[in-house]
Amino acid sequence: MLRSLFAGISGLRVNQTMLDVTGNNIANANTIGFKSSSTVFQDTLSQMLTSGSAAGGGLGGTNPIQVGLGVQVAATNTNLNQGANQTTGRPTDLMINGDGMFVVMRGNVATYTRAGAFSWDNSGTLVSPGGGRVQGYTTFDAAGVHTGGLTDIVLPEDNGATPPLALSSYELGRDGKLTATFEDGSKLVVAQVALANFNNPMGLARAGETSFTTTANSGVAELGVSGEGSRGALSPGSVEMSNVDLAAEFTNLILAQRGFQASSRVITTSDQVLEDLVNIKR
Protein backbone atom coordinates (compact mmCIF):
# COMPACT_ATOMS: atom_id res chain seq x y z
CA MET A 1 0.00 0.00 0.00
CA LEU A 2 1.19 3.52 -0.74
CA ARG A 3 2.97 5.24 2.16
CA SER A 4 1.49 8.55 1.02
CA LEU A 5 -2.01 7.25 1.76
CA PHE A 6 -1.25 6.80 5.45
CA ALA A 7 0.79 10.00 5.59
CA GLY A 8 -2.30 11.80 4.28
CA ILE A 9 -4.47 10.18 6.95
CA SER A 10 -2.06 11.30 9.68
CA GLY A 11 -2.26 14.82 8.21
CA LEU A 12 -6.05 14.72 8.49
CA ARG A 13 -5.83 13.65 12.13
CA VAL A 14 -3.38 16.30 13.33
CA ASN A 15 -5.10 19.12 11.45
CA GLN A 16 -8.40 18.00 12.96
CA THR A 17 -6.70 18.23 16.39
CA MET A 18 -5.50 21.74 15.52
CA LEU A 19 -9.08 22.65 14.58
CA ASP A 20 -10.31 21.24 17.91
CA VAL A 21 -7.76 23.24 19.93
CA THR A 22 -8.41 26.44 17.97
CA GLY A 23 -12.16 26.00 18.27
CA ASN A 24 -11.86 25.59 22.04
CA ASN A 25 -9.74 28.75 22.25
CA ILE A 26 -12.31 30.76 20.29
CA ALA A 27 -15.17 29.35 22.37
CA ASN A 28 -13.40 30.58 25.52
CA ALA A 29 -12.51 34.05 24.20
CA ASN A 30 -14.71 35.61 26.91
CA THR A 31 -14.00 33.11 29.71
CA ILE A 32 -12.51 34.72 32.83
CA GLY A 33 -8.97 33.50 33.52
CA PHE A 34 -8.86 31.17 30.49
CA LYS A 35 -5.43 30.35 29.05
CA SER A 36 -5.27 29.48 25.36
CA SER A 37 -3.41 26.50 23.90
CA SER A 38 -1.45 25.98 20.70
CA THR A 39 -0.77 22.79 18.77
CA VAL A 40 2.76 21.62 17.98
CA PHE A 41 3.33 19.02 15.24
CA GLN A 42 6.29 16.74 14.60
CA ASP A 43 7.05 14.18 11.94
CA THR A 44 6.87 10.45 12.70
CA LEU A 45 9.55 7.87 12.08
CA SER A 46 11.08 7.78 8.62
CA GLN A 47 11.67 4.59 6.64
CA MET A 48 15.30 4.11 5.75
CA LEU A 49 15.75 3.19 2.07
CA THR A 50 19.52 3.56 1.92
CA SER A 51 21.78 4.39 4.83
CA GLY A 52 24.57 6.95 4.57
CA SER A 53 28.14 5.90 3.88
CA ALA A 54 31.53 7.47 4.52
CA ALA A 55 34.00 8.43 1.82
CA GLY A 56 36.58 5.81 0.91
CA GLY A 57 38.05 3.71 -1.87
CA GLY A 58 38.17 6.66 -4.20
CA LEU A 59 34.47 7.40 -3.75
CA GLY A 60 32.78 10.21 -1.86
CA GLY A 61 30.35 9.69 1.00
CA THR A 62 26.60 9.35 0.40
CA ASN A 63 23.72 10.72 2.39
CA PRO A 64 20.93 8.51 3.72
CA ILE A 65 17.73 8.21 1.68
CA GLN A 66 14.63 8.21 3.84
CA VAL A 67 10.90 8.56 3.33
CA GLY A 68 8.80 10.09 6.08
CA LEU A 69 5.70 8.25 7.29
CA GLY A 70 3.51 11.16 8.30
CA VAL A 71 2.94 13.60 11.13
CA GLN A 72 1.78 13.48 14.74
CA VAL A 73 0.86 15.90 17.50
CA ALA A 74 3.91 16.62 19.66
CA ALA A 75 2.29 18.90 22.24
CA THR A 76 -0.56 21.22 23.06
CA ASN A 77 1.24 24.07 24.80
CA THR A 78 -0.60 26.31 27.25
CA ASN A 79 -0.12 30.03 26.74
CA LEU A 80 0.22 31.53 30.24
CA ASN A 81 0.56 35.16 29.16
CA GLN A 82 -1.38 37.72 31.16
CA GLY A 83 -4.97 38.38 30.11
CA ALA A 84 -6.56 41.81 29.97
CA ASN A 85 -7.99 43.55 33.04
CA GLN A 86 -11.76 43.85 33.36
CA THR A 87 -12.97 46.11 36.14
CA THR A 88 -16.07 44.74 37.88
CA GLY A 89 -16.20 46.81 41.05
CA ARG A 90 -17.16 43.69 43.05
CA PRO A 91 -15.14 43.64 46.30
CA THR A 92 -14.54 39.87 46.17
CA ASP A 93 -13.20 39.82 42.58
CA LEU A 94 -9.42 39.49 42.38
CA MET A 95 -6.94 39.67 39.54
CA ILE A 96 -3.28 38.61 39.70
CA ASN A 97 -0.86 41.03 38.03
CA GLY A 98 2.09 38.73 37.38
CA ASP A 99 2.85 35.12 38.24
CA GLY A 100 0.88 32.88 40.55
CA MET A 101 -2.45 31.10 40.80
CA PHE A 102 -5.23 31.06 43.36
CA VAL A 103 -5.55 27.85 45.38
CA VAL A 104 -9.09 26.42 45.38
CA MET A 105 -10.13 23.24 47.19
CA ARG A 106 -12.78 21.01 45.60
CA GLY A 107 -13.52 18.52 48.31
CA ASN A 108 -10.03 17.34 49.29
CA VAL A 109 -8.47 18.08 45.91
CA ALA A 110 -6.40 21.25 45.43
CA THR A 111 -6.87 23.03 42.11
CA TYR A 112 -5.21 26.19 40.83
CA THR A 113 -6.78 28.96 38.79
CA ARG A 114 -6.33 32.51 37.48
CA ALA A 115 -10.09 33.10 37.47
CA GLY A 116 -10.70 35.39 40.45
CA ALA A 117 -14.48 35.84 40.23
CA PHE A 118 -15.11 34.89 43.87
CA SER A 119 -18.08 35.40 46.17
CA TRP A 120 -19.29 34.49 49.68
CA ASP A 121 -21.49 31.43 50.21
CA ASN A 122 -24.17 30.98 52.88
CA SER A 123 -21.56 30.09 55.54
CA GLY A 124 -19.47 33.19 54.83
CA THR A 125 -16.76 31.18 53.02
CA LEU A 126 -15.00 32.71 50.00
CA VAL A 127 -15.74 30.43 47.04
CA SER A 128 -15.27 30.17 43.28
CA PRO A 129 -18.31 30.15 40.92
CA GLY A 130 -18.24 26.34 40.99
CA GLY A 131 -18.29 26.18 44.80
CA GLY A 132 -14.55 25.53 45.33
CA ARG A 133 -13.21 26.99 48.58
CA VAL A 134 -10.55 29.68 48.14
CA GLN A 135 -7.53 28.99 50.34
CA GLY A 136 -5.49 31.38 52.43
CA TYR A 137 -3.71 31.99 55.71
CA THR A 138 -5.61 32.93 58.87
CA THR A 139 -2.80 33.17 61.43
CA PHE A 140 -0.15 35.89 61.56
CA ASP A 141 2.85 36.72 63.72
CA ALA A 142 3.44 40.05 65.47
CA ALA A 143 4.87 41.54 62.26
CA GLY A 144 1.76 40.60 60.30
CA VAL A 145 3.51 37.82 58.35
CA HIS A 146 1.38 34.79 57.65
CA THR A 147 2.08 31.59 59.58
CA GLY A 148 0.67 28.07 59.59
CA GLY A 149 -0.93 26.20 56.72
CA LEU A 150 -3.70 26.92 54.28
CA THR A 151 -7.34 26.94 55.27
CA ASP A 152 -10.69 28.24 54.05
CA ILE A 153 -11.22 32.00 54.12
CA VAL A 154 -14.29 32.75 56.23
CA LEU A 155 -15.77 36.19 56.91
CA PRO A 156 -16.61 36.49 60.65
CA GLU A 157 -20.01 37.73 61.78
CA ASP A 158 -18.51 39.50 64.83
CA ASN A 159 -15.19 40.11 66.56
CA GLY A 160 -15.57 37.19 68.97
CA ALA A 161 -15.42 39.45 72.07
CA THR A 162 -17.90 39.57 74.95
CA PRO A 163 -20.17 41.30 74.24
CA PRO A 164 -19.58 40.72 70.52
CA LEU A 165 -19.24 43.60 68.09
CA ALA A 166 -20.95 42.92 64.77
CA LEU A 167 -19.13 43.07 61.45
CA SER A 168 -19.91 46.33 59.66
CA SER A 169 -17.73 46.03 56.51
CA TYR A 170 -14.72 44.27 55.01
CA GLU A 171 -11.98 44.97 52.48
CA LEU A 172 -9.67 42.83 50.35
CA GLY A 173 -6.35 44.61 49.80
CA ARG A 174 -3.75 44.41 47.03
CA ASP A 175 -1.71 42.15 49.33
CA GLY A 176 -4.67 39.75 49.53
CA LYS A 177 -5.37 40.53 53.19
CA LEU A 178 -9.01 40.42 54.24
CA THR A 179 -9.58 43.19 56.79
CA ALA A 180 -12.81 43.17 58.79
CA THR A 181 -14.21 46.38 60.31
CA PHE A 182 -16.54 46.08 63.29
CA GLU A 183 -19.31 48.37 64.52
CA ASP A 184 -17.01 50.25 66.93
CA GLY A 185 -14.62 51.05 64.04
CA SER A 186 -11.95 48.54 65.09
CA LYS A 187 -10.21 46.58 62.33
CA LEU A 188 -8.80 43.06 62.23
CA VAL A 189 -6.93 41.17 59.51
CA VAL A 190 -8.72 37.82 59.46
CA ALA A 191 -7.12 36.13 56.42
CA GLN A 192 -4.74 36.53 53.48
CA VAL A 193 -5.35 34.96 50.07
CA ALA A 194 -2.68 32.38 49.12
CA LEU A 195 -0.99 32.17 45.72
CA ALA A 196 0.79 29.15 44.28
CA ASN A 197 3.77 29.07 41.92
CA PHE A 198 5.24 26.17 39.97
CA ASN A 199 8.63 25.34 38.49
CA ASN A 200 6.90 24.38 35.24
CA PRO A 201 3.37 25.87 35.09
CA MET A 202 3.01 24.62 31.49
CA GLY A 203 3.11 21.11 32.96
CA LEU A 204 -0.21 21.65 34.78
CA ALA A 205 -3.24 19.68 33.58
CA ARG A 206 -6.60 21.31 32.90
CA ALA A 207 -9.24 20.19 35.38
CA GLY A 208 -12.33 22.05 34.16
CA GLU A 209 -13.91 25.20 35.61
CA THR A 210 -10.89 27.16 34.30
CA SER A 211 -8.59 25.44 36.78
CA PHE A 212 -5.54 23.19 36.74
CA THR A 213 -4.11 20.33 38.78
CA THR A 214 -0.51 19.33 39.29
CA THR A 215 1.21 16.63 37.25
CA ALA A 216 4.56 14.87 37.58
CA ASN A 217 6.06 17.46 35.21
CA SER A 218 4.62 20.62 36.81
CA GLY A 219 6.37 20.21 40.14
CA VAL A 220 4.67 20.71 43.48
CA ALA A 221 2.89 23.93 44.36
CA GLU A 222 5.12 26.51 46.05
CA LEU A 223 2.77 28.39 48.33
CA GLY A 224 2.99 32.01 49.40
CA VAL A 225 1.12 35.29 49.12
CA SER A 226 0.96 38.28 46.82
CA GLY A 227 4.35 39.96 46.41
CA GLU A 228 6.38 37.02 47.75
CA GLY A 229 9.03 35.88 45.29
CA SER A 230 7.80 36.27 41.73
CA ARG A 231 4.12 36.19 42.75
CA GLY A 232 2.24 39.16 41.38
CA ALA A 233 0.20 41.83 43.16
CA LEU A 234 -3.57 41.55 43.39
CA SER A 235 -6.12 43.97 41.95
CA PRO A 236 -9.36 43.86 43.96
CA GLY A 237 -12.50 44.72 42.03
CA SER A 238 -11.09 43.32 38.79
CA VAL A 239 -10.80 39.98 37.02
CA GLU A 240 -8.37 38.69 34.42
CA MET A 241 -10.01 38.07 31.07
CA SER A 242 -9.12 35.30 28.62
CA ASN A 243 -5.76 35.69 26.85
CA VAL A 244 -7.15 34.35 23.54
CA ASP A 245 -5.94 36.38 20.54
CA LEU A 246 -8.84 36.11 18.09
CA ALA A 247 -6.78 37.38 15.13
CA ALA A 248 -4.20 34.63 15.70
CA GLU A 249 -6.91 32.01 16.23
CA PHE A 250 -8.69 32.86 12.98
CA THR A 251 -5.34 32.58 11.20
CA ASN A 252 -4.85 29.17 12.82
CA LEU A 253 -8.31 28.18 11.59
CA ILE A 254 -7.28 28.96 8.02
CA LEU A 255 -3.99 27.08 8.42
CA ALA A 256 -5.75 24.01 9.85
CA GLN A 257 -8.39 24.09 7.13
CA ARG A 258 -5.80 24.33 4.36
CA GLY A 259 -3.69 21.61 5.97
CA PHE A 260 -6.76 19.38 6.13
CA GLN A 261 -7.60 20.07 2.49
CA ALA A 262 -4.04 19.38 1.37
CA SER A 263 -3.93 16.10 3.30
CA SER A 264 -7.26 15.01 1.81
CA ARG A 265 -5.85 15.79 -1.65
CA VAL A 266 -2.90 13.48 -0.90
CA ILE A 267 -5.37 10.70 -0.09
CA THR A 268 -7.36 11.38 -3.27
CA THR A 269 -4.22 11.34 -5.41
CA SER A 270 -2.95 8.16 -3.75
CA ASP A 271 -6.31 6.50 -4.41
CA GLN A 272 -6.11 7.48 -8.10
CA VAL A 273 -2.62 6.01 -8.31
CA LEU A 274 -3.91 2.75 -6.80
CA GLU A 275 -6.81 2.74 -9.27
CA ASP A 276 -4.41 3.19 -12.20
CA LEU A 277 -2.31 0.37 -10.81
CA VAL A 278 -5.30 -1.96 -10.63
CA ASN A 279 -6.36 -1.04 -14.15
CA ILE A 280 -2.99 -2.14 -15.55
CA LYS A 281 -4.21 -5.73 -15.21
CA ARG A 282 -7.21 -5.17 -17.53
mmCIF file of C-alpha atoms in Angstrom:
data_model
loop_
_atom_site.group_PDB
_atom_site.id
_atom_site.type_symbol
_atom_site.label_atom_id
_atom_site.label_comp_id
_atom_site.label_asym_id
_atom_site.label_seq_id
_atom_site.Cartn_x
_atom_site.Cartn_y
_atom_site.Cartn_z
ATOM 1 C CA MET A 1 0.000 0.000 0.000
ATOM 2 C CA LEU A 2 1.188 3.519 -0.739
ATOM 3 C CA ARG A 3 2.975 5.241 2.156
ATOM 4 C CA SER A 4 1.493 8.550 1.015
ATOM 5 C CA LEU A 5 -2.011 7.252 1.758
ATOM 6 C CA PHE A 6 -1.249 6.796 5.445
ATOM 7 C CA ALA A 7 0.787 10.000 5.589
ATOM 8 C CA GLY A 8 -2.298 11.799 4.279
ATOM 9 C CA ILE A 9 -4.465 10.178 6.953
ATOM 10 C CA SER A 10 -2.055 11.295 9.677
ATOM 11 C CA GLY A 11 -2.259 14.819 8.213
ATOM 12 C CA LEU A 12 -6.052 14.724 8.490
ATOM 13 C CA ARG A 13 -5.833 13.651 12.127
ATOM 14 C CA VAL A 14 -3.378 16.301 13.327
ATOM 15 C CA ASN A 15 -5.103 19.125 11.455
ATOM 16 C CA GLN A 16 -8.402 18.000 12.962
ATOM 17 C CA THR A 17 -6.696 18.229 16.388
ATOM 18 C CA MET A 18 -5.502 21.743 15.523
ATOM 19 C CA LEU A 19 -9.079 22.653 14.579
ATOM 20 C CA ASP A 20 -10.305 21.237 17.914
ATOM 21 C CA VAL A 21 -7.760 23.239 19.934
ATOM 22 C CA THR A 22 -8.405 26.435 17.974
ATOM 23 C CA GLY A 23 -12.157 25.999 18.267
ATOM 24 C CA ASN A 24 -11.857 25.586 22.036
ATOM 25 C CA ASN A 25 -9.742 28.746 22.247
ATOM 26 C CA ILE A 26 -12.306 30.764 20.293
ATOM 27 C CA ALA A 27 -15.171 29.352 22.367
ATOM 28 C CA ASN A 28 -13.401 30.583 25.520
ATOM 29 C CA ALA A 29 -12.511 34.050 24.203
ATOM 30 C CA ASN A 30 -14.707 35.612 26.906
ATOM 31 C CA THR A 31 -13.996 33.113 29.708
ATOM 32 C CA ILE A 32 -12.510 34.724 32.830
ATOM 33 C CA GLY A 33 -8.972 33.500 33.522
ATOM 34 C CA PHE A 34 -8.862 31.168 30.494
ATOM 35 C CA LYS A 35 -5.426 30.350 29.050
ATOM 36 C CA SER A 36 -5.266 29.481 25.364
ATOM 37 C CA SER A 37 -3.408 26.495 23.897
ATOM 38 C CA SER A 38 -1.447 25.983 20.705
ATOM 39 C CA THR A 39 -0.766 22.789 18.769
ATOM 40 C CA VAL A 40 2.761 21.619 17.975
ATOM 41 C CA PHE A 41 3.329 19.023 15.243
ATOM 42 C CA GLN A 42 6.290 16.737 14.599
ATOM 43 C CA ASP A 43 7.052 14.176 11.936
ATOM 44 C CA THR A 44 6.868 10.453 12.698
ATOM 45 C CA LEU A 45 9.547 7.866 12.077
ATOM 46 C CA SER A 46 11.083 7.777 8.616
ATOM 47 C CA GLN A 47 11.668 4.589 6.643
ATOM 48 C CA MET A 48 15.301 4.108 5.745
ATOM 49 C CA LEU A 49 15.750 3.190 2.071
ATOM 50 C CA THR A 50 19.520 3.558 1.917
ATOM 51 C CA SER A 51 21.781 4.392 4.832
ATOM 52 C CA GLY A 52 24.571 6.955 4.572
ATOM 53 C CA SER A 53 28.135 5.905 3.881
ATOM 54 C CA ALA A 54 31.533 7.469 4.519
ATOM 55 C CA ALA A 55 33.995 8.431 1.820
ATOM 56 C CA GLY A 56 36.585 5.812 0.913
ATOM 57 C CA GLY A 57 38.054 3.715 -1.867
ATOM 58 C CA GLY A 58 38.173 6.657 -4.200
ATOM 59 C CA LEU A 59 34.470 7.398 -3.747
ATOM 60 C CA GLY A 60 32.784 10.208 -1.861
ATOM 61 C CA GLY A 61 30.347 9.692 0.998
ATOM 62 C CA THR A 62 26.598 9.347 0.402
ATOM 63 C CA ASN A 63 23.722 10.717 2.392
ATOM 64 C CA PRO A 64 20.925 8.511 3.724
ATOM 65 C CA ILE A 65 17.735 8.207 1.678
ATOM 66 C CA GLN A 66 14.626 8.212 3.839
ATOM 67 C CA VAL A 67 10.900 8.562 3.328
ATOM 68 C CA GLY A 68 8.797 10.092 6.082
ATOM 69 C CA LEU A 69 5.701 8.248 7.291
ATOM 70 C CA GLY A 70 3.507 11.159 8.298
ATOM 71 C CA VAL A 71 2.944 13.604 11.125
ATOM 72 C CA GLN A 72 1.784 13.484 14.739
ATOM 73 C CA VAL A 73 0.857 15.901 17.502
ATOM 74 C CA ALA A 74 3.907 16.619 19.662
ATOM 75 C CA ALA A 75 2.288 18.896 22.241
ATOM 76 C CA THR A 76 -0.559 21.222 23.064
ATOM 77 C CA ASN A 77 1.238 24.070 24.799
ATOM 78 C CA THR A 78 -0.602 26.305 27.248
ATOM 79 C CA ASN A 79 -0.119 30.034 26.740
ATOM 80 C CA LEU A 80 0.222 31.529 30.236
ATOM 81 C CA ASN A 81 0.555 35.160 29.161
ATOM 82 C CA GLN A 82 -1.384 37.720 31.159
ATOM 83 C CA GLY A 83 -4.974 38.377 30.110
ATOM 84 C CA ALA A 84 -6.564 41.814 29.974
ATOM 85 C CA ASN A 85 -7.990 43.550 33.040
ATOM 86 C CA GLN A 86 -11.762 43.849 33.362
ATOM 87 C CA THR A 87 -12.970 46.111 36.143
ATOM 88 C CA THR A 88 -16.074 44.743 37.878
ATOM 89 C CA GLY A 89 -16.204 46.814 41.054
ATOM 90 C CA ARG A 90 -17.157 43.694 43.049
ATOM 91 C CA PRO A 91 -15.143 43.642 46.303
ATOM 92 C CA THR A 92 -14.541 39.866 46.171
ATOM 93 C CA ASP A 93 -13.202 39.817 42.582
ATOM 94 C CA LEU A 94 -9.423 39.486 42.381
ATOM 95 C CA MET A 95 -6.939 39.673 39.535
ATOM 96 C CA ILE A 96 -3.279 38.607 39.699
ATOM 97 C CA ASN A 97 -0.857 41.034 38.030
ATOM 98 C CA GLY A 98 2.093 38.728 37.382
ATOM 99 C CA ASP A 99 2.847 35.115 38.240
ATOM 100 C CA GLY A 100 0.878 32.878 40.550
ATOM 101 C CA MET A 101 -2.446 31.098 40.800
ATOM 102 C CA PHE A 102 -5.225 31.058 43.364
ATOM 103 C CA VAL A 103 -5.549 27.852 45.380
ATOM 104 C CA VAL A 104 -9.085 26.424 45.383
ATOM 105 C CA MET A 105 -10.134 23.236 47.185
ATOM 106 C CA ARG A 106 -12.783 21.009 45.597
ATOM 107 C CA GLY A 107 -13.519 18.519 48.314
ATOM 108 C CA ASN A 108 -10.034 17.336 49.290
ATOM 109 C CA VAL A 109 -8.469 18.083 45.908
ATOM 110 C CA ALA A 110 -6.405 21.245 45.426
ATOM 111 C CA THR A 111 -6.868 23.031 42.108
ATOM 112 C CA TYR A 112 -5.213 26.189 40.825
ATOM 113 C CA THR A 113 -6.784 28.961 38.788
ATOM 114 C CA ARG A 114 -6.333 32.511 37.479
ATOM 115 C CA ALA A 115 -10.092 33.100 37.467
ATOM 116 C CA GLY A 116 -10.695 35.390 40.455
ATOM 117 C CA ALA A 117 -14.482 35.838 40.227
ATOM 118 C CA PHE A 118 -15.108 34.893 43.867
ATOM 119 C CA SER A 119 -18.081 35.400 46.173
ATOM 120 C CA TRP A 120 -19.290 34.491 49.678
ATOM 121 C CA ASP A 121 -21.486 31.428 50.213
ATOM 122 C CA ASN A 122 -24.167 30.982 52.877
ATOM 123 C CA SER A 123 -21.562 30.087 55.537
ATOM 124 C CA GLY A 124 -19.469 33.185 54.829
ATOM 125 C CA THR A 125 -16.760 31.185 53.024
ATOM 126 C CA LEU A 126 -14.996 32.706 49.997
ATOM 127 C CA VAL A 127 -15.741 30.428 47.040
ATOM 128 C CA SER A 128 -15.269 30.171 43.277
ATOM 129 C CA PRO A 129 -18.308 30.150 40.921
ATOM 130 C CA GLY A 130 -18.241 26.336 40.988
ATOM 131 C CA GLY A 131 -18.287 26.185 44.805
ATOM 132 C CA GLY A 132 -14.553 25.531 45.329
ATOM 133 C CA ARG A 133 -13.212 26.987 48.578
ATOM 134 C CA VAL A 134 -10.547 29.677 48.138
ATOM 135 C CA GLN A 135 -7.529 28.994 50.343
ATOM 136 C CA GLY A 136 -5.488 31.383 52.431
ATOM 137 C CA TYR A 137 -3.709 31.993 55.714
ATOM 138 C CA THR A 138 -5.611 32.930 58.874
ATOM 139 C CA THR A 139 -2.803 33.171 61.432
ATOM 140 C CA PHE A 140 -0.154 35.892 61.558
ATOM 141 C CA ASP A 141 2.852 36.725 63.720
ATOM 142 C CA ALA A 142 3.444 40.051 65.471
ATOM 143 C CA ALA A 143 4.869 41.543 62.259
ATOM 144 C CA GLY A 144 1.765 40.600 60.301
ATOM 145 C CA VAL A 145 3.508 37.823 58.350
ATOM 146 C CA HIS A 146 1.379 34.788 57.647
ATOM 147 C CA THR A 147 2.083 31.587 59.576
ATOM 148 C CA GLY A 148 0.674 28.072 59.587
ATOM 149 C CA GLY A 149 -0.930 26.196 56.724
ATOM 150 C CA LEU A 150 -3.696 26.922 54.280
ATOM 151 C CA THR A 151 -7.339 26.940 55.270
ATOM 152 C CA ASP A 152 -10.691 28.238 54.052
ATOM 153 C CA ILE A 153 -11.222 32.004 54.122
ATOM 154 C CA VAL A 154 -14.294 32.746 56.235
ATOM 155 C CA LEU A 155 -15.765 36.186 56.908
ATOM 156 C CA PRO A 156 -16.609 36.494 60.652
ATOM 157 C CA GLU A 157 -20.006 37.732 61.783
ATOM 158 C CA ASP A 158 -18.512 39.502 64.826
ATOM 159 C CA ASN A 159 -15.189 40.108 66.556
ATOM 160 C CA GLY A 160 -15.569 37.194 68.973
ATOM 161 C CA ALA A 161 -15.417 39.454 72.071
ATOM 162 C CA THR A 162 -17.895 39.570 74.954
ATOM 163 C CA PRO A 163 -20.172 41.296 74.237
ATOM 164 C CA PRO A 164 -19.576 40.722 70.522
ATOM 165 C CA LEU A 165 -19.237 43.602 68.086
ATOM 166 C CA ALA A 166 -20.950 42.924 64.771
ATOM 167 C CA LEU A 167 -19.132 43.074 61.450
ATOM 168 C CA SER A 168 -19.908 46.333 59.656
ATOM 169 C CA SER A 169 -17.734 46.034 56.511
ATOM 170 C CA TYR A 170 -14.717 44.268 55.012
ATOM 171 C CA GLU A 171 -11.983 44.968 52.484
ATOM 172 C CA LEU A 172 -9.670 42.826 50.351
ATOM 173 C CA GLY A 173 -6.348 44.608 49.798
ATOM 174 C CA ARG A 174 -3.750 44.410 47.034
ATOM 175 C CA ASP A 175 -1.712 42.152 49.327
ATOM 176 C CA GLY A 176 -4.666 39.748 49.529
ATOM 177 C CA LYS A 177 -5.371 40.530 53.185
ATOM 178 C CA LEU A 178 -9.011 40.424 54.245
ATOM 179 C CA THR A 179 -9.577 43.193 56.789
ATOM 180 C CA ALA A 180 -12.813 43.173 58.794
ATOM 181 C CA THR A 181 -14.209 46.383 60.308
ATOM 182 C CA PHE A 182 -16.543 46.078 63.289
ATOM 183 C CA GLU A 183 -19.307 48.369 64.521
ATOM 184 C CA ASP A 184 -17.015 50.250 66.925
ATOM 185 C CA GLY A 185 -14.618 51.045 64.038
ATOM 186 C CA SER A 186 -11.945 48.545 65.093
ATOM 187 C CA LYS A 187 -10.212 46.584 62.330
ATOM 188 C CA LEU A 188 -8.802 43.056 62.231
ATOM 189 C CA VAL A 189 -6.929 41.168 59.513
ATOM 190 C CA VAL A 190 -8.724 37.817 59.456
ATOM 191 C CA ALA A 191 -7.121 36.128 56.417
ATOM 192 C CA GLN A 192 -4.738 36.529 53.476
ATOM 193 C CA VAL A 193 -5.347 34.959 50.073
ATOM 194 C CA ALA A 194 -2.678 32.380 49.117
ATOM 195 C CA LEU A 195 -0.990 32.170 45.719
ATOM 196 C CA ALA A 196 0.794 29.147 44.281
ATOM 197 C CA ASN A 197 3.770 29.070 41.920
ATOM 198 C CA PHE A 198 5.243 26.169 39.972
ATOM 199 C CA ASN A 199 8.629 25.341 38.486
ATOM 200 C CA ASN A 200 6.897 24.378 35.242
ATOM 201 C CA PRO A 201 3.371 25.875 35.091
ATOM 202 C CA MET A 202 3.008 24.621 31.493
ATOM 203 C CA GLY A 203 3.107 21.110 32.959
ATOM 204 C CA LEU A 204 -0.214 21.647 34.784
ATOM 205 C CA ALA A 205 -3.235 19.678 33.576
ATOM 206 C CA ARG A 206 -6.597 21.308 32.897
ATOM 207 C CA ALA A 207 -9.243 20.188 35.384
ATOM 208 C CA GLY A 208 -12.331 22.048 34.157
ATOM 209 C CA GLU A 209 -13.913 25.205 35.605
ATOM 210 C CA THR A 210 -10.892 27.161 34.298
ATOM 211 C CA SER A 211 -8.590 25.443 36.777
ATOM 212 C CA PHE A 212 -5.545 23.191 36.736
ATOM 213 C CA THR A 213 -4.106 20.331 38.777
ATOM 214 C CA THR A 214 -0.506 19.327 39.294
ATOM 215 C CA THR A 215 1.214 16.628 37.252
ATOM 216 C CA ALA A 216 4.562 14.872 37.580
ATOM 217 C CA ASN A 217 6.060 17.461 35.212
ATOM 218 C CA SER A 218 4.625 20.619 36.807
ATOM 219 C CA GLY A 219 6.369 20.211 40.136
ATOM 220 C CA VAL A 220 4.671 20.710 43.484
ATOM 221 C CA ALA A 221 2.885 23.933 44.361
ATOM 222 C CA GLU A 222 5.117 26.509 46.048
ATOM 223 C CA LEU A 223 2.766 28.386 48.327
ATOM 224 C CA GLY A 224 2.989 32.012 49.398
ATOM 225 C CA VAL A 225 1.120 35.289 49.119
ATOM 226 C CA SER A 226 0.963 38.283 46.825
ATOM 227 C CA GLY A 227 4.353 39.962 46.414
ATOM 228 C CA GLU A 228 6.384 37.025 47.754
ATOM 229 C CA GLY A 229 9.028 35.877 45.294
ATOM 230 C CA SER A 230 7.795 36.267 41.734
ATOM 231 C CA ARG A 231 4.118 36.192 42.747
ATOM 232 C CA GLY A 232 2.241 39.164 41.384
ATOM 233 C CA ALA A 233 0.196 41.830 43.156
ATOM 234 C CA LEU A 234 -3.568 41.552 43.392
ATOM 235 C CA SER A 235 -6.116 43.972 41.952
ATOM 236 C CA PRO A 236 -9.364 43.862 43.961
ATOM 237 C CA GLY A 237 -12.496 44.718 42.031
ATOM 238 C CA SER A 238 -11.088 43.323 38.788
ATOM 239 C CA VAL A 239 -10.804 39.977 37.022
ATOM 240 C CA GLU A 240 -8.366 38.687 34.422
ATOM 241 C CA MET A 241 -10.005 38.066 31.068
ATOM 242 C CA SER A 242 -9.118 35.299 28.615
ATOM 243 C CA ASN A 243 -5.761 35.688 26.852
ATOM 244 C CA VAL A 244 -7.146 34.346 23.536
ATOM 245 C CA ASP A 245 -5.940 36.381 20.540
ATOM 246 C CA LEU A 246 -8.840 36.109 18.087
ATOM 247 C CA ALA A 247 -6.778 37.384 15.125
ATOM 248 C CA ALA A 248 -4.203 34.634 15.700
ATOM 249 C CA GLU A 249 -6.914 32.013 16.229
ATOM 250 C CA PHE A 250 -8.692 32.864 12.980
ATOM 251 C CA THR A 251 -5.338 32.582 11.196
ATOM 252 C CA ASN A 252 -4.850 29.175 12.818
ATOM 253 C CA LEU A 253 -8.314 28.181 11.587
ATOM 254 C CA ILE A 254 -7.281 28.960 8.022
ATOM 255 C CA LEU A 255 -3.990 27.077 8.425
ATOM 256 C CA ALA A 256 -5.745 24.015 9.853
ATOM 257 C CA GLN A 257 -8.389 24.087 7.131
ATOM 258 C CA ARG A 258 -5.797 24.333 4.356
ATOM 259 C CA GLY A 259 -3.690 21.614 5.967
ATOM 260 C CA PHE A 260 -6.756 19.381 6.133
ATOM 261 C CA GLN A 261 -7.602 20.075 2.492
ATOM 262 C CA ALA A 262 -4.041 19.376 1.370
ATOM 263 C CA SER A 263 -3.931 16.099 3.302
ATOM 264 C CA SER A 264 -7.259 15.009 1.809
ATOM 265 C CA ARG A 265 -5.845 15.792 -1.650
ATOM 266 C CA VAL A 266 -2.897 13.476 -0.897
ATOM 267 C CA ILE A 267 -5.367 10.702 -0.090
ATOM 268 C CA THR A 268 -7.357 11.377 -3.274
ATOM 269 C CA THR A 269 -4.217 11.337 -5.407
ATOM 270 C CA SER A 270 -2.948 8.158 -3.748
ATOM 271 C CA ASP A 271 -6.306 6.496 -4.414
ATOM 272 C CA GLN A 272 -6.112 7.480 -8.099
ATOM 273 C CA VAL A 273 -2.621 6.007 -8.314
ATOM 274 C CA LEU A 274 -3.911 2.754 -6.795
ATOM 275 C CA GLU A 275 -6.810 2.739 -9.273
ATOM 276 C CA ASP A 276 -4.412 3.194 -12.198
ATOM 277 C CA LEU A 277 -2.310 0.370 -10.810
ATOM 278 C CA VAL A 278 -5.298 -1.963 -10.633
ATOM 279 C CA ASN A 279 -6.360 -1.040 -14.154
ATOM 280 C CA ILE A 280 -2.994 -2.142 -15.548
ATOM 281 C CA LYS A 281 -4.213 -5.728 -15.207
ATOM 282 C CA ARG A 282 -7.213 -5.169 -17.534
#
